[in-house]
JSON list of C-alpha atoms in Angstrom, two decimals:
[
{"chain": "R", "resi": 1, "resn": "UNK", "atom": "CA", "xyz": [-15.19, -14.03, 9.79]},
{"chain": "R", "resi": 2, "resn": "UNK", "atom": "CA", "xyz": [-13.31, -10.96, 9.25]},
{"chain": "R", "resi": 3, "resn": "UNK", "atom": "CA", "xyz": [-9.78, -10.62, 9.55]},
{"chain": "R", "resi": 4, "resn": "UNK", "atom": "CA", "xyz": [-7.75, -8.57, 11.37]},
{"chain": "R", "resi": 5, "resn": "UNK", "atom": "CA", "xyz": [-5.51, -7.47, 8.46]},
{"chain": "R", "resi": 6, "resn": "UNK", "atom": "CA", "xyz": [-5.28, -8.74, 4.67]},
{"chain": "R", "resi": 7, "resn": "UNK", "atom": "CA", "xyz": [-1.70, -8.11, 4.16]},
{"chain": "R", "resi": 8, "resn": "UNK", "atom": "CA", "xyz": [1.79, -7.21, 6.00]},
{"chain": "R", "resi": 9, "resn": "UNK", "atom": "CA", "xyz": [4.70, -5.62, 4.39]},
{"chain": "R", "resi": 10, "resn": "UNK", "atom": "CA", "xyz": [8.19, -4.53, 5.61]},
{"chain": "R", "resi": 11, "resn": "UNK", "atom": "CA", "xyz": [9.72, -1.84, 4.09]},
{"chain": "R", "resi": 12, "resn": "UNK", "atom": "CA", "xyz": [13.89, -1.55, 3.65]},
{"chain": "R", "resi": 13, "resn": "UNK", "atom": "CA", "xyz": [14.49, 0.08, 6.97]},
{"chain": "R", "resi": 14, "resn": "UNK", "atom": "CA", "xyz": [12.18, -1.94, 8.92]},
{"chain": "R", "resi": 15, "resn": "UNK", "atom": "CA", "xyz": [8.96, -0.01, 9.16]},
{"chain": "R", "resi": 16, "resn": "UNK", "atom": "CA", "xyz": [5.80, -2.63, 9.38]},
{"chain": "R", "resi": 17, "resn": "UNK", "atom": "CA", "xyz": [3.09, -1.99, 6.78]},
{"chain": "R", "resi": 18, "resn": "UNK", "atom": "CA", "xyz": [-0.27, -3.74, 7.53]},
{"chain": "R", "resi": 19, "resn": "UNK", "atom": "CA", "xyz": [-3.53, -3.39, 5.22]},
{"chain": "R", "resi": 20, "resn": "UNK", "atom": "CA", "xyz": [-6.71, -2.20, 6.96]},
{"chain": "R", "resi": 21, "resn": "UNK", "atom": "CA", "xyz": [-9.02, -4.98, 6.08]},
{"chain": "R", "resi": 22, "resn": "UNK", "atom": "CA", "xyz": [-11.96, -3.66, 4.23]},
{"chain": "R", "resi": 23, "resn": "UNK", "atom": "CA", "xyz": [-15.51, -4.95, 2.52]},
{"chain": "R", "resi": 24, "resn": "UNK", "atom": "CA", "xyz": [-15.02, -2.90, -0.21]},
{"chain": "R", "resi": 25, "resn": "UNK", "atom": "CA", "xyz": [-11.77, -2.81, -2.63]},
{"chain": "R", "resi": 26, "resn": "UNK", "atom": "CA", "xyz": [-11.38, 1.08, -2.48]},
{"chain": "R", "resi": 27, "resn": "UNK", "atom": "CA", "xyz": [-9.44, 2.96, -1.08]},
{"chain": "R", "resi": 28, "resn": "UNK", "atom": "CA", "xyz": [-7.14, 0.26, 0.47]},
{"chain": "R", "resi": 29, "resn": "UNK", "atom": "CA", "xyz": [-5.26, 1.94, 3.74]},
{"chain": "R", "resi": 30, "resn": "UNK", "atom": "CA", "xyz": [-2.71, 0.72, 5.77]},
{"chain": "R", "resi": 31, "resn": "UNK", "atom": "CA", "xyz": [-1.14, 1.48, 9.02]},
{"chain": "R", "resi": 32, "resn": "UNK", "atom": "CA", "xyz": [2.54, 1.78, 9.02]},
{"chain": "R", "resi": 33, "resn": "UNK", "atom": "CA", "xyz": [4.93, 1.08, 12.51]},
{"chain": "R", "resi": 34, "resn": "UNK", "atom": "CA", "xyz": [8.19, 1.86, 12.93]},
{"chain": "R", "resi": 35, "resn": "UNK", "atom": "CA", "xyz": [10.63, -0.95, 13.40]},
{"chain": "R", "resi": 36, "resn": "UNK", "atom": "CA", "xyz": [10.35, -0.12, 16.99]},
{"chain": "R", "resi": 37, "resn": "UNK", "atom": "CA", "xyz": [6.33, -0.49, 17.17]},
{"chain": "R", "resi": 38, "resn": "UNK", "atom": "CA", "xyz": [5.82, 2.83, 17.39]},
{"chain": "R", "resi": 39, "resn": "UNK", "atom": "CA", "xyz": [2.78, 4.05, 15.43]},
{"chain": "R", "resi": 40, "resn": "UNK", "atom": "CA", "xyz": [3.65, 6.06, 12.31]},
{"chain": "R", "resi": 41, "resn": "UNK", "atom": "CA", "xyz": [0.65, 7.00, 10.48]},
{"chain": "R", "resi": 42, "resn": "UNK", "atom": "CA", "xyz": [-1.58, 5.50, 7.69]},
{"chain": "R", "resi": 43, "resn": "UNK", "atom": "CA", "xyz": [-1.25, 5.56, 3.66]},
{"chain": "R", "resi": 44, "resn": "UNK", "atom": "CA", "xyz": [-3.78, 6.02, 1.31]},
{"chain": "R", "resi": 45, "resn": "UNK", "atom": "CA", "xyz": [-2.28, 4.89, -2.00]},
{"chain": "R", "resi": 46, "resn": "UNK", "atom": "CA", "xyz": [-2.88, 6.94, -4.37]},
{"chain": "R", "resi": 47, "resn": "UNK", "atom": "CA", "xyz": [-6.07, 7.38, -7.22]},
{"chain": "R", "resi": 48, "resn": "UNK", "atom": "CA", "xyz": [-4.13, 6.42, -10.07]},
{"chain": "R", "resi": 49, "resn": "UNK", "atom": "CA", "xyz": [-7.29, 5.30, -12.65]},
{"chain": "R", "resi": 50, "resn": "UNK", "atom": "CA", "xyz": [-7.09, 1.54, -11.58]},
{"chain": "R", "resi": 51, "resn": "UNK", "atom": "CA", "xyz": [-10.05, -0.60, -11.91]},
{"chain": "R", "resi": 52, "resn": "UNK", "atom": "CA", "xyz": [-9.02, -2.16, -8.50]},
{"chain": "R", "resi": 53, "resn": "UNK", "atom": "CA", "xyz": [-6.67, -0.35, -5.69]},
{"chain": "R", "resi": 54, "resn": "UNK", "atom": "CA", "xyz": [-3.45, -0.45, -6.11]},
{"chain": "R", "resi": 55, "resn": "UNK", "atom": "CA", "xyz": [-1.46, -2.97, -4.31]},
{"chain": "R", "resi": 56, "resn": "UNK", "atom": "CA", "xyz": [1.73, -2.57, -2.77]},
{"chain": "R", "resi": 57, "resn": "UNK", "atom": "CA", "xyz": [4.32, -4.84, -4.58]},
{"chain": "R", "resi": 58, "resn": "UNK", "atom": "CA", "xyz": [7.59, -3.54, -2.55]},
{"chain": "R", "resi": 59, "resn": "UNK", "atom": "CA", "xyz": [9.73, -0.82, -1.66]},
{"chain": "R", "resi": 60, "resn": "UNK", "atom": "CA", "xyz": [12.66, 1.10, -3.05]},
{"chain": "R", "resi": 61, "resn": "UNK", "atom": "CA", "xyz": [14.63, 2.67, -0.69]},
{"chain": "R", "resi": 62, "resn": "UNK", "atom": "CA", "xyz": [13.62, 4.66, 2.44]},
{"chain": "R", "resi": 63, "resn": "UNK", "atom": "CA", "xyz": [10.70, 6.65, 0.75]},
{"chain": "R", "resi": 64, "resn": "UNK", "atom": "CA", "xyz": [9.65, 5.08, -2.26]},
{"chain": "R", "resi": 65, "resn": "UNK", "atom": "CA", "xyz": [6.60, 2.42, -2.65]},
{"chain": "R", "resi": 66, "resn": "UNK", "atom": "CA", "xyz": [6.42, 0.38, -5.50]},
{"chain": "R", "resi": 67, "resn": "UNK", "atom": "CA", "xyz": [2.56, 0.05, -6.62]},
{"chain": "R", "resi": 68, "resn": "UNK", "atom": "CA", "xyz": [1.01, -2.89, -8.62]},
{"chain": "R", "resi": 69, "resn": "UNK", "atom": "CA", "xyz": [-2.31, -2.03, -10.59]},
{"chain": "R", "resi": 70, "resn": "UNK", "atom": "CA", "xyz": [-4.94, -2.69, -13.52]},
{"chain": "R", "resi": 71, "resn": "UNK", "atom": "CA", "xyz": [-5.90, -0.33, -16.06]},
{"chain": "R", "resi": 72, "resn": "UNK", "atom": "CA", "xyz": [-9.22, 0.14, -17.48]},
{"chain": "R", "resi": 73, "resn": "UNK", "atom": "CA", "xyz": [-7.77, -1.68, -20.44]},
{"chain": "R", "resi": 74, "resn": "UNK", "atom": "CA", "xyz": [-6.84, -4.45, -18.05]},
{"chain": "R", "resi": 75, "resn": "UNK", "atom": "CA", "xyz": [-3.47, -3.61, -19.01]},
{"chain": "R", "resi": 76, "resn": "UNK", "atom": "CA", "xyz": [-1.43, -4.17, -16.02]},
{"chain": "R", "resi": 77, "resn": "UNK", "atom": "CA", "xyz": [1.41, -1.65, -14.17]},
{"chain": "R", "resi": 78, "resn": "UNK", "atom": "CA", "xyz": [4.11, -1.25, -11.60]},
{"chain": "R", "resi": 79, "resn": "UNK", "atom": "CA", "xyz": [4.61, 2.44, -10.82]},
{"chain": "R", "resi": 80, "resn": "UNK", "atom": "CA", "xyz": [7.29, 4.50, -8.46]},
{"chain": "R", "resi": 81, "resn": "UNK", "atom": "CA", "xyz": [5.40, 6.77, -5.74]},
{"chain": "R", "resi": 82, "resn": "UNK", "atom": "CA", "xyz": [7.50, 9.22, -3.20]},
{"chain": "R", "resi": 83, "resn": "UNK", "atom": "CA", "xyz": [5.97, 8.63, 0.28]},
{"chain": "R", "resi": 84, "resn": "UNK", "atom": "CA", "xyz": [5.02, 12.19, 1.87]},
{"chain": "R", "resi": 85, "resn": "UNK", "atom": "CA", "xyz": [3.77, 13.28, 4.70]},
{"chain": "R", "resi": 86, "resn": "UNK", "atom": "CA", "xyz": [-0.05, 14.09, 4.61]},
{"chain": "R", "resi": 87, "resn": "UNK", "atom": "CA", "xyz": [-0.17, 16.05, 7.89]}
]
């Protein structure tokens, strides 16, 4: 069966991060709530050149998500990415 979600998250000031399941690996989106359970938006990390999507590996701070990923190389990477608003 199909889950409902493949991953939950909580960010440093309590916002709820849960991954949209999908068949495929790419893009991976998830659906962020406020602390509250109010309905915030959802992410789309971004196309950084990894061989699989990036994973979210934590936070830093209010507005920064740490990413995990694989290189073409196979080489593998934690990078820093400022979380904006996409209207």
């Amino acid at each position: 069966t199909i889950p409902a979600y493949g991953m939950l998250q909580v960010d440093p000031v309590g916002r709820v991060w849960i991954r949209n399941h999908s068949a495929t690996r790419q893009p991976r989106t998830w659906t962020v709530f406020s602390s509250s359970g109010q309905l915030l938006g959802k992410v789309v990390p971004p196309n950084i050149g990894a061989t699989i999507a990036p994973e979210i590996a934590g936070f830093r701070g209010a507005n920064e998500v740490i990413l995990r990923w694989i290189d073409n190389d196979g080489a593998r990477h934690l990078s820093y990415h400022t979380l904006v608003n996409g209207g």
